[in-house]
Amino acid sequence: MADQHFLDEVSKRRTFAIISHPDAGKTTITEKVLLFGRAIQSAGTVKGRGSNAHAKSDWMDMEKERGISITTSVMQFPYNECLVNLLDTPGHEDFSEDTYRTLTAVDSCLMVIDAAKGVEARTRKLMEVTRLRDTPIVTFMNKLDRDIRDPMDLLDEVENELKMMCAPITWPIGCGKLFKGVYHIHNDETLLYSTGQGHKIQDLRVVKGLNNPELDEAVGEELAEQLREELELVMGASNEFDQELFLAGELTPVYFGTALGNFGVDHMLDALTQWAPAPMPRETHDRQVEATEEKFSGFVFKIQANMDPKHRDRIAFMRVVSGTYKQGMKMNHVRLGKQISISDAVTFMAGDRSRAEEAFAGDIIGLHNHGTIQIGDTFTQGENLKFSGIPNFAPELFRRIRLKDPLRQKQLLKGLVQLSEEGAVQVFRPMQNNDLIVGAVGVLQFDVVVARLKAEYNVEAIYENINVATARWVQAEEGKKFEEFKRKSEANLALDGGDNLTYIAPTMVNLNLAKERYPEVEFRATREH
Ligand code: G4P
């Protein structure tokens, strides 16, 4: 029997991330969430604005932005009876791989939608990723202090486009200048909004009951009447909240509010702590690992460099899947088959990097990485397990990278391999020549790589265009056919940073021909770490 203290600690964890389209309000909500978590004293302090605005900022800016956003890449704080872990995801789509992998480390998500715009492209894309694991989603319709679209249409859009049933928990009263607050359907009370209070936790005025004349007085007769009519419609047309459907990722509770005005964010946090799941089990190649197993296990989903300009180290972010981490414990680094002693893992309590004395299933800890840890690595207390489902995505953009000073080829290769282990970029070495090809999902990644090669490896590199349309990881049963494929396609084959065989296609037509010619070979657009 697992000990009760341990079970209590695990069951109060809630680990989630925010998914949204740029500008929908993720940063603003994060700030308010931290305010409610008492992690910051007053909103307006988390990070500089506009970090998503410039697609191409210079390195210093990028460093600065990263520096700031990195301290908030995992935030832990207490809320209600729970201990919440909020994982930040990069806002810029050029770093979407990082986001996808972060989503493998959470148990639920908050989806923020700009209520003036509805469901946007990036939200759609991220939802595809959460769907792979049926992650439960709480929805927040933001920016009610502006003119928004018809709330009913917004729900329809979520249902039709994201294929998820909506269960409104609150319902807005007016919007824009006329935004008065929300009616909380479950609590049968109206919470009244007042402007200019966004920086703090407010004592809201609450009116009990829908037919309370006080409501008419507070929001005006017209809006009160409109609310009653709309609610009648809504109750008829939408779904009731259902815990099981929510946990299956099929139904989302929906909240309305304004992050800027700090209104509604706490309702959503209540939902998250009350309904979202405690740490969920994770699949390995052999078996499922339950969070409540006493033996420690975890996997690395992200590696980040230069967390603190003073340290210039690299941190591997590990999701603790089961058991307890204790300072100084020994872990089995499964890929290397080695016992390592972890004495100085870090936690990210409220943006502060402090030493973790203890962490439980559901938590994220940071391990100092001196090049021995890769994304996807599993750590256990003994058993040789390998967690599955942490993806690499085939890059879509390619450049040849070349040195200004040819004598530093070794450092270049080392730098590129390490950066590819971090998932910052991918590197391919063709079988037939000495080129180095860098592949990225977003164009900004190229800039980051050159800047980091210079800063961290003292290597000056430049890019040249190269005729590559796409890359696919190839796999097949060893045998005559595969040998023939490897021989005849050698001009198109390369090894990636982890020595995996990759097919580099100059055109999509070429790729399709290769697929037709060698049906026994698998050409994969994603690769598991
Ligand atoms: P993101 O991280 O999802 O990209 O969004 P972020 O929070 O940075 O918000 C994007 C813009 O939307 C910001 O304005 C922010 O102030 C604004 N915003 C967020 N929530 C609300 C809301 O509830 N109501 C209104 N009216 N605006 C909201 P910005 O002009 O880019 O920055 P700033 O100059 O206003 O700080």
Coordinates of C-alpha atoms and ligand atoms in Angstrom, one line a residue:
M1 CA 0.0 0.0 0.0
A2 CA 1.3 3.4 -1.0
D3 CA 1.5 5.8 1.9
Q4 CA -1.3 8.2 2.5
H5 CA 0.8 11.3 2.5
F6 CA 2.1 10.4 -0.9
L7 CA -1.4 9.6 -2.3
D8 CA -2.6 13.0 -1.0
E9 CA 0.2 14.9 -2.6
V10 CA -0.4 13.2 -5.9
S11 CA -4.1 13.6 -5.9
K12 CA -3.9 17.4 -5.3
R13 CA -1.7 18.0 -8.4
R14 CA -3.2 19.6 -11.5
T15 CA -0.8 20.0 -14.4
F16 CA -2.0 22.0 -17.4
A17 CA -1.0 24.3 -20.2
I18 CA -2.8 27.1 -22.1
I19 CA -3.5 26.7 -25.8
S20 CA -4.5 29.6 -27.9
H21 CA -3.9 31.6 -31.0
P22 CA -1.3 34.4 -30.6
D23 CA -2.9 37.5 -29.2
A24 CA -5.9 35.7 -27.7
G25 CA -4.7 36.6 -24.2
K26 CA -2.5 33.7 -23.0
T27 CA 0.1 36.0 -21.4
T28 CA -2.5 38.1 -19.7
I29 CA -4.3 35.1 -18.4
T30 CA -1.1 33.6 -17.1
E31 CA -0.5 36.7 -15.2
K32 CA -3.9 36.7 -13.6
V33 CA -3.6 33.0 -12.8
L34 CA -0.4 33.8 -11.0
L35 CA -2.1 36.6 -9.2
F36 CA -4.8 34.2 -7.9
G37 CA -2.1 31.7 -7.1
R38 CA -0.5 34.4 -4.9
A39 CA 2.6 33.9 -6.9
I40 CA 2.8 37.6 -7.8
Q41 CA 1.5 40.5 -5.9
S42 CA 0.1 42.7 -8.6
A43 CA -0.5 41.9 -12.3
G44 CA 1.6 43.6 -14.9
T45 CA 4.9 42.1 -13.9
V46 CA 5.2 38.8 -15.7
K47 CA 6.7 39.6 -19.0
G48 CA 7.1 42.2 -21.7
R49 CA 4.3 42.6 -24.2
G50 CA 4.4 42.1 -27.9
S51 CA 6.7 39.1 -27.8
N52 CA 4.6 37.5 -30.5
A53 CA 4.4 40.6 -32.6
H54 CA 7.7 40.7 -34.4
A55 CA 8.3 37.6 -36.5
K56 CA 11.9 38.5 -36.8
S57 CA 13.5 40.1 -33.8
D58 CA 17.2 40.4 -33.5
W59 CA 19.1 38.0 -31.2
M60 CA 19.4 40.2 -28.3
D61 CA 15.7 40.8 -28.2
M62 CA 15.1 37.2 -28.6
E63 CA 17.4 36.4 -25.8
K64 CA 15.7 38.9 -23.6
E65 CA 12.3 37.6 -24.4
R66 CA 13.4 34.1 -23.9
G67 CA 15.1 35.0 -20.7
I68 CA 11.9 36.4 -19.4
S69 CA 9.6 33.8 -20.7
I70 CA 11.9 31.0 -19.6
T71 CA 11.6 31.9 -15.9
T72 CA 7.9 31.3 -16.3
S73 CA 8.2 28.1 -18.4
V74 CA 6.9 26.1 -15.4
M75 CA 5.0 27.8 -12.6
Q76 CA 3.8 26.0 -9.5
F77 CA 1.4 27.5 -7.1
P78 CA -1.4 26.5 -4.7
Y79 CA -5.0 27.2 -5.5
N80 CA -8.0 25.9 -3.6
E81 CA -7.0 22.6 -2.2
C82 CA -4.7 21.9 -5.1
L83 CA -1.2 22.4 -6.2
V84 CA -1.2 23.7 -9.8
N85 CA 1.6 23.3 -12.3
L86 CA 1.1 25.6 -15.3
L87 CA 3.4 24.9 -18.2
D88 CA 4.1 27.7 -20.6
T89 CA 4.2 27.1 -24.3
P90 CA 6.1 29.2 -26.7
G91 CA 3.9 31.8 -28.3
H92 CA 5.6 31.9 -31.6
E93 CA 4.6 29.2 -34.1
D94 CA 8.1 28.8 -35.2
F95 CA 8.7 27.0 -32.0
S96 CA 5.6 24.8 -32.2
E97 CA 7.5 21.6 -31.8
D98 CA 8.3 22.6 -28.3
T99 CA 4.6 23.3 -27.7
Y100 CA 3.5 19.9 -29.0
R101 CA 5.9 18.1 -26.7
T102 CA 4.9 20.2 -23.7
L103 CA 1.4 19.1 -24.3
T104 CA 2.5 15.5 -23.7
A105 CA 3.5 16.5 -20.2
V106 CA 0.2 17.9 -19.1
D107 CA -3.1 16.3 -17.9
S108 CA -5.4 19.1 -19.0
C109 CA -5.5 22.3 -21.0
L110 CA -7.1 25.7 -20.9
M111 CA -8.2 26.8 -24.3
V112 CA -8.3 30.6 -24.6
I113 CA -10.4 32.0 -27.4
D114 CA -10.6 35.7 -28.4
A115 CA -14.4 36.0 -28.4
A116 CA -14.3 38.6 -31.1
K117 CA -12.6 36.3 -33.4
G118 CA -13.7 32.8 -32.5
V119 CA -11.7 29.6 -33.2
E120 CA -8.4 30.5 -35.0
A121 CA -5.8 28.5 -36.9
R122 CA -3.3 27.8 -34.2
T123 CA -5.9 26.7 -31.7
R124 CA -7.2 24.3 -34.3
K125 CA -3.7 22.9 -34.8
L126 CA -3.0 22.6 -31.1
M127 CA -6.4 20.9 -30.5
E128 CA -5.3 18.2 -33.0
V129 CA -2.3 17.5 -30.7
T130 CA -4.3 17.4 -27.5
R131 CA -6.7 15.1 -29.2
L132 CA -4.0 12.5 -29.6
R133 CA -4.3 11.9 -25.8
D134 CA -7.9 13.0 -25.3
T135 CA -6.7 15.7 -23.0
P136 CA -9.6 17.4 -21.1
I137 CA -10.1 21.0 -22.1
V138 CA -11.5 23.9 -20.2
T139 CA -12.5 26.8 -22.4
F140 CA -12.3 30.5 -21.7
M141 CA -13.9 33.1 -24.0
N142 CA -11.8 36.2 -23.6
K143 CA -12.1 39.9 -24.2
L144 CA -15.7 40.4 -23.2
D145 CA -14.9 44.0 -22.5
R146 CA -14.8 44.3 -26.3
D147 CA -17.6 43.7 -28.8
I148 CA -17.7 40.0 -29.3
R149 CA -19.5 37.6 -31.5
D150 CA -22.8 36.1 -30.5
P151 CA -21.9 33.7 -27.7
M152 CA -24.2 31.0 -29.1
D153 CA -22.3 31.2 -32.4
L154 CA -19.0 30.9 -30.5
L155 CA -20.2 27.7 -28.9
D156 CA -21.4 26.3 -32.2
E157 CA -18.0 27.1 -33.7
V158 CA -16.2 25.1 -31.0
E159 CA -18.6 22.2 -31.4
N160 CA -18.4 22.2 -35.2
E161 CA -14.8 23.0 -35.8
L162 CA -13.1 21.4 -32.8
K163 CA -15.6 18.5 -32.5
M164 CA -16.1 19.0 -28.9
M165 CA -19.4 19.5 -27.0
C166 CA -19.7 22.7 -25.1
A167 CA -21.2 23.0 -21.6
P168 CA -21.5 26.7 -20.7
I169 CA -20.9 27.2 -17.0
T170 CA -21.1 31.0 -17.1
W171 CA -23.0 33.1 -19.5
P172 CA -22.1 36.7 -20.4
I173 CA -24.3 39.7 -19.7
G174 CA -23.7 42.2 -22.5
C175 CA -20.2 42.9 -24.0
G176 CA -17.9 45.8 -24.8
K177 CA -18.9 48.9 -23.0
L178 CA -22.1 47.2 -21.9
F179 CA -20.3 44.2 -20.3
K180 CA -21.9 43.8 -16.9
G181 CA -20.7 40.4 -15.8
V182 CA -21.6 36.8 -16.0
Y183 CA -24.4 34.6 -14.7
H184 CA -23.0 31.4 -13.1
I185 CA -25.3 28.7 -14.3
H186 CA -24.2 26.1 -11.7
N187 CA -24.3 28.5 -8.7
D188 CA -27.4 30.3 -9.8
E189 CA -25.8 33.7 -9.2
T190 CA -24.7 36.7 -11.1
L191 CA -21.2 38.0 -10.7
L192 CA -20.9 41.7 -11.5
Y193 CA -18.0 43.2 -13.4
S194 CA -16.5 46.5 -12.7
T195 CA -13.9 48.1 -14.9
G196 CA -10.4 49.2 -14.0
Q197 CA -9.7 46.4 -11.4
G198 CA -7.6 44.1 -13.6
H199 CA -4.5 44.3 -11.6
K200 CA -5.8 42.8 -8.4
I201 CA -8.1 40.2 -6.9
Q202 CA -11.5 41.8 -6.5
D203 CA -14.4 41.4 -4.2
L204 CA -17.1 41.0 -6.7
R205 CA -20.7 42.0 -6.1
V206 CA -22.8 38.9 -6.3
V207 CA -26.5 38.7 -7.0
K208 CA -28.2 35.4 -6.0
G209 CA -30.9 34.0 -8.3
L210 CA -32.0 34.7 -11.8
N211 CA -35.3 36.3 -10.9
N212 CA -33.9 38.5 -8.2
P213 CA -35.0 42.2 -8.9
E214 CA -31.6 43.2 -7.7
L215 CA -30.3 41.8 -11.0
D216 CA -32.5 44.2 -13.0
E217 CA -31.3 47.0 -10.9
A218 CA -27.7 46.0 -11.3
V219 CA -27.5 45.4 -15.0
G220 CA -30.5 47.2 -16.3
E221 CA -33.9 45.7 -17.1
E222 CA -33.1 45.3 -20.7
L223 CA -30.0 43.2 -20.2
A224 CA -31.5 41.3 -17.4
E225 CA -34.5 40.3 -19.6
Q226 CA -32.1 39.5 -22.5
L227 CA -30.1 37.2 -20.1
R228 CA -33.2 35.3 -19.0
E229 CA -34.3 34.8 -22.6
E230 CA -30.8 33.7 -23.8
L231 CA -30.5 31.3 -20.9
E232 CA -33.7 29.6 -21.7
L233 CA -32.4 29.1 -25.2
V234 CA -28.9 28.1 -24.0
M235 CA -30.3 25.5 -21.6
G236 CA -32.3 24.0 -24.3
A237 CA -29.6 24.0 -27.0
S238 CA -26.4 23.2 -25.2
N239 CA -25.1 20.4 -23.1
E240 CA -24.9 20.0 -19.4
F241 CA -21.6 19.5 -17.8
D242 CA -20.7 15.8 -17.6
Q243 CA -17.5 14.8 -15.8
E244 CA -17.0 11.7 -17.7
L245 CA -17.3 13.3 -21.1
F246 CA -15.0 16.1 -19.9
L247 CA -12.3 13.6 -18.8
A248 CA -12.6 11.8 -22.2
G249 CA -11.9 15.1 -23.9
E250 CA -15.3 15.1 -25.6
L251 CA -16.9 18.0 -23.7
T252 CA -15.6 21.3 -22.5
P253 CA -16.9 23.5 -19.8
V254 CA -17.0 27.1 -21.2
Y255 CA -16.4 30.3 -19.3
F256 CA -16.7 34.0 -20.3
G257 CA -14.7 36.9 -19.1
T258 CA -11.9 39.3 -19.6
A259 CA -8.3 38.5 -18.8
L260 CA -7.4 42.1 -18.9
G261 CA -10.1 43.0 -16.5
N262 CA -9.3 40.0 -14.4
F263 CA -12.8 38.8 -14.5
G264 CA -13.7 35.1 -14.9
V265 CA -10.2 33.8 -14.6
D266 CA -10.9 32.4 -11.1
H267 CA -14.1 30.7 -12.3
M268 CA -12.0 28.8 -14.8
L269 CA -9.4 28.0 -12.2
D270 CA -12.1 26.6 -9.9
A271 CA -13.2 24.3 -12.8
L272 CA -9.6 23.2 -13.3
T273 CA -9.0 22.4 -9.7
Q274 CA -12.4 20.8 -9.2
W275 CA -12.8 18.8 -12.4
A276 CA -9.5 18.4 -14.2
P277 CA -7.8 15.1 -13.5
A278 CA -5.1 14.5 -11.0
P279 CA -1.9 13.1 -12.6
M280 CA -2.8 10.6 -15.3
P281 CA -1.0 7.4 -16.2
R282 CA 1.4 7.3 -19.0
E283 CA 2.1 4.6 -21.6
T284 CA 5.5 3.0 -22.0
H285 CA 6.5 0.4 -24.6
D286 CA 5.7 -2.3 -22.1
R287 CA 3.0 -1.2 -19.7
Q288 CA 1.0 1.7 -18.4
V289 CA 2.6 3.5 -15.4
E290 CA 0.1 4.9 -12.8
A291 CA 0.9 8.1 -11.0
T292 CA 0.3 6.5 -7.7
E293 CA 3.0 3.9 -8.1
E294 CA 5.5 4.5 -5.4
K295 CA 8.6 4.0 -7.5
F296 CA 9.8 7.1 -9.3
S297 CA 9.6 7.5 -13.0
G298 CA 9.6 10.4 -15.4
F299 CA 10.4 11.5 -19.0
V300 CA 12.1 14.6 -20.5
F301 CA 9.9 16.6 -22.8
K302 CA 11.9 19.7 -23.3
I303 CA 15.5 21.0 -23.0
Q304 CA 16.3 24.6 -22.7
A305 CA 19.6 26.4 -22.7
N306 CA 20.7 29.5 -20.9
M307 CA 17.9 29.5 -18.4
D308 CA 19.8 32.1 -16.4
P309 CA 22.3 34.3 -18.2
K310 CA 24.6 34.0 -15.1
H311 CA 24.6 30.2 -15.3
R312 CA 24.5 29.4 -19.1
D313 CA 23.5 25.9 -18.4
R314 CA 21.0 23.6 -20.0
I315 CA 18.0 22.4 -18.2
A316 CA 16.1 19.2 -19.1
F317 CA 12.5 19.5 -18.1
M318 CA 11.1 16.2 -16.7
R319 CA 7.6 15.3 -16.0
V320 CA 7.4 13.1 -13.0
V321 CA 5.0 10.3 -14.0
S322 CA 5.0 8.3 -10.8
G323 CA 6.5 8.2 -7.3
T324 CA 8.5 10.8 -5.5
Y325 CA 11.7 12.7 -6.4
K326 CA 13.9 13.3 -3.4
Q327 CA 17.0 15.3 -3.5
G328 CA 20.1 13.2 -3.9
M329 CA 18.2 10.1 -5.1
K330 CA 19.6 7.7 -7.6
M331 CA 17.8 7.3 -10.9
N332 CA 18.2 4.9 -13.7
H333 CA 18.9 6.8 -17.0
V334 CA 17.3 4.1 -19.1
R335 CA 18.8 5.0 -22.5
L336 CA 22.3 5.0 -21.1
G337 CA 21.7 2.1 -18.8
K338 CA 23.4 4.1 -16.0
Q339 CA 22.6 5.0 -12.5
I340 CA 22.9 8.7 -11.9
S341 CA 22.6 10.6 -8.7
I342 CA 20.4 13.7 -8.9
S343 CA 21.3 16.2 -6.2
D344 CA 20.3 19.5 -7.6
A345 CA 17.0 19.3 -9.5
V346 CA 15.2 22.6 -9.7
T347 CA 11.5 23.5 -9.4
F348 CA 9.9 26.6 -10.8
M349 CA 7.8 27.8 -7.9
A350 CA 6.3 31.1 -9.1
G351 CA 9.1 31.7 -11.6
D352 CA 11.8 31.4 -9.0
R353 CA 14.4 28.7 -9.7
S354 CA 14.8 27.0 -6.4
R355 CA 16.1 23.7 -5.4
A356 CA 13.6 20.9 -5.3
E357 CA 13.8 18.9 -2.1
E358 CA 10.8 16.8 -3.1
A359 CA 8.6 16.5 -6.1
F360 CA 5.6 14.2 -6.8
A361 CA 3.9 12.6 -9.7
G362 CA 2.5 15.4 -11.8
D363 CA 5.3 17.8 -11.0
I364 CA 7.9 19.1 -13.4
I365 CA 11.5 19.2 -12.3
G366 CA 14.5 20.6 -14.1
L367 CA 17.7 18.5 -14.3
H368 CA 21.0 20.2 -15.1
N369 CA 22.1 18.7 -18.4
H370 CA 25.7 18.4 -19.4
G371 CA 24.9 16.8 -22.7
T372 CA 23.8 13.4 -21.5
I373 CA 20.1 14.0 -21.5
Q374 CA 17.9 14.1 -24.6
I375 CA 14.3 14.8 -25.3
G376 CA 12.3 11.7 -24.7
D377 CA 14.7 10.1 -22.2
T378 CA 13.1 8.0 -19.5
F379 CA 14.3 8.0 -15.9
T380 CA 13.2 5.3 -13.4
Q381 CA 13.9 3.8 -10.0
G382 CA 15.1 0.5 -11.4
E383 CA 12.8 -0.8 -14.1
N384 CA 13.8 -0.4 -17.7
L385 CA 10.8 1.5 -19.1
K386 CA 10.5 3.7 -22.1
F387 CA 7.7 6.3 -22.2
S388 CA 6.2 6.6 -25.6
G389 CA 4.5 9.4 -27.5
I390 CA 7.0 12.2 -27.4
P391 CA 7.3 13.2 -31.0
N392 CA 9.8 14.8 -33.3
F393 CA 8.3 16.4 -36.4
A394 CA 9.7 16.2 -39.9
P395 CA 11.1 19.7 -40.6
E396 CA 9.6 21.7 -43.5
L397 CA 12.4 24.1 -44.1
F398 CA 16.0 23.2 -45.0
R399 CA 19.3 25.1 -45.3
R400 CA 22.8 23.9 -45.9
I401 CA 25.0 25.3 -43.1
R402 CA 28.6 26.2 -43.8
L403 CA 31.4 27.5 -41.6
K404 CA 33.2 30.8 -42.2
D405 CA 36.3 29.1 -40.7
P406 CA 36.5 25.6 -42.0
L407 CA 38.8 24.5 -39.2
R408 CA 35.9 24.5 -36.7
Q409 CA 34.0 21.7 -38.4
K410 CA 34.1 19.6 -35.2
Q411 CA 32.7 22.3 -33.0
L412 CA 30.0 23.0 -35.6
L413 CA 28.9 19.4 -35.6
K414 CA 29.0 19.1 -31.8
G415 CA 26.9 22.3 -31.5
L416 CA 24.4 21.1 -34.1
V417 CA 24.0 17.7 -32.5
Q418 CA 23.5 19.2 -29.1
L419 CA 21.0 21.8 -30.4
S420 CA 19.1 19.0 -32.2
E421 CA 19.0 17.0 -28.9
E422 CA 17.3 20.0 -27.4
G423 CA 14.8 19.9 -30.2
A424 CA 15.8 23.5 -31.2
V425 CA 16.5 22.3 -34.7
Q426 CA 17.3 19.1 -36.6
V427 CA 20.5 18.3 -38.4
F428 CA 21.1 15.9 -41.2
R429 CA 24.4 14.5 -42.5
P430 CA 24.0 13.1 -46.1
M431 CA 25.6 9.7 -46.7
Q432 CA 27.4 10.7 -49.8
N433 CA 28.9 14.1 -49.0
N434 CA 30.1 16.2 -46.2
D435 CA 27.3 18.7 -46.2
L436 CA 25.4 19.6 -43.0
I437 CA 21.8 20.2 -43.6
V438 CA 19.7 22.0 -40.9
G439 CA 16.0 21.4 -40.9
A440 CA 13.5 23.5 -39.0
V441 CA 9.8 23.7 -38.5
G442 CA 9.8 27.5 -38.4
V443 CA 12.1 30.0 -40.1
L444 CA 13.0 31.7 -36.8
Q445 CA 14.7 28.5 -35.6
F446 CA 17.5 29.1 -38.2
D447 CA 18.4 32.5 -36.7
V448 CA 18.4 31.1 -33.2
V449 CA 20.8 28.3 -34.3
V450 CA 23.3 30.6 -35.9
A451 CA 23.2 33.0 -32.9
R452 CA 23.6 30.2 -30.4
L453 CA 26.4 28.5 -32.4
K454 CA 28.3 31.8 -32.1
A455 CA 27.5 32.4 -28.5
E456 CA 27.9 28.9 -27.1
Y457 CA 30.3 27.1 -29.5
N458 CA 32.2 30.0 -30.8
V459 CA 31.4 29.0 -34.4
E460 CA 30.5 31.4 -37.1
A461 CA 28.2 29.8 -39.6
I462 CA 26.2 30.9 -42.6
Y463 CA 23.4 29.3 -44.5
E464 CA 23.1 28.5 -48.1
N465 CA 20.0 27.5 -50.0
I466 CA 19.5 23.9 -50.7
N467 CA 17.1 22.0 -52.8
V468 CA 15.2 19.9 -50.3
A469 CA 11.5 19.8 -50.1
T470 CA 10.9 17.4 -47.2
A471 CA 12.5 14.8 -45.0
R472 CA 11.1 11.4 -43.8
W473 CA 12.5 9.0 -41.2
V474 CA 12.7 5.6 -42.9
Q475 CA 12.3 2.2 -41.3
A476 CA 11.9 -1.3 -42.6
E477 CA 12.6 -4.8 -41.7
E478 CA 16.3 -5.6 -42.4
G479 CA 16.6 -7.7 -45.5
K480 CA 17.3 -7.7 -49.1
K481 CA 14.7 -5.2 -50.1
F482 CA 15.8 -2.7 -47.5
E483 CA 19.4 -3.2 -48.5
E484 CA 18.5 -2.5 -52.1
F485 CA 16.6 0.6 -51.1
K486 CA 19.6 1.9 -49.1
R487 CA 22.0 1.2 -51.9
K488 CA 19.9 2.7 -54.7
S489 CA 18.7 5.7 -52.7
E490 CA 22.0 6.5 -51.1
A491 CA 22.1 10.0 -52.7
N492 CA 18.9 10.8 -50.8
L493 CA 19.8 9.3 -47.5
A494 CA 21.2 11.0 -44.4
L495 CA 21.6 10.5 -40.7
D496 CA 19.9 12.8 -38.3
G497 CA 21.4 14.1 -35.0
G498 CA 20.5 10.8 -33.3
D499 CA 21.9 8.7 -36.2
N500 CA 18.5 7.8 -37.5
L501 CA 18.2 7.1 -41.2
T502 CA 16.4 9.8 -43.0
Y503 CA 15.2 10.2 -46.6
I504 CA 15.9 13.7 -47.9
A505 CA 13.6 14.4 -50.8
P506 CA 14.3 17.2 -53.3
T507 CA 10.6 17.3 -54.3
M508 CA 7.4 15.8 -53.1
V509 CA 7.1 14.0 -56.4
N510 CA 10.5 12.3 -55.7
L511 CA 9.2 11.3 -52.3
N512 CA 6.0 9.8 -53.7
L513 CA 8.0 7.9 -56.3
A514 CA 10.3 6.4 -53.6
K515 CA 7.2 5.4 -51.6
E516 CA 5.7 3.7 -54.6
R517 CA 8.9 1.9 -55.5
Y518 CA 9.6 0.6 -52.0
P519 CA 6.2 -0.2 -50.4
E520 CA 8.0 -2.2 -47.7
V521 CA 9.8 0.9 -46.4
E522 CA 8.0 3.2 -44.0
F523 CA 8.5 6.9 -44.6
R524 CA 7.5 8.7 -41.3
A525 CA 6.7 12.4 -40.9
T526 CA 7.1 12.1 -37.1
R527 CA 9.6 10.2 -35.1
E528 CA 9.4 9.2 -31.5
H529 CA 12.3 10.1 -29.3
Ligands
G4P1 P1 -1.0 36.2 -26.1 O1 0.0 35.9 -25.0 O2 -2.0 35.1 -26.3 O3 -0.3 36.5 -27.4 O4 -1.9 37.4 -25.8 P2 -1.6 38.6 -24.7 O5 -2.0 38.2 -23.4 O6 -0.2 39.2 -25.0 O7 -2.7 39.6 -25.2 C1 -2.7 40.1 -26.5 C2 -3.3 41.5 -26.5 O8 -4.7 41.4 -26.1 C3 -2.7 42.5 -25.5 O9 -2.8 43.7 -26.1 C4 -3.5 42.3 -24.3 O10 -3.5 43.5 -23.5 C5 -4.9 42.2 -25.0 N1 -5.9 41.5 -24.1 C6 -5.8 40.4 -23.4 N2 -6.9 40.1 -22.7 C7 -7.7 41.1 -23.0 C8 -9.1 41.4 -22.6 O11 -9.7 40.6 -21.8 N3 -9.6 42.5 -23.1 C9 -9.0 43.3 -24.0 N4 -9.6 44.4 -24.4 N5 -7.7 43.1 -24.4 C10 -7.1 42.0 -23.9 P3 -1.6 44.5 -26.8 O12 -2.1 45.7 -27.3 O13 -0.8 43.6 -27.6 O14 -0.7 44.8 -25.5 P4 -0.9 46.0 -24.5 O15 -0.1 47.1 -25.2 O16 -2.3 46.2 -24.4 O17 -0.2 45.5 -23.3

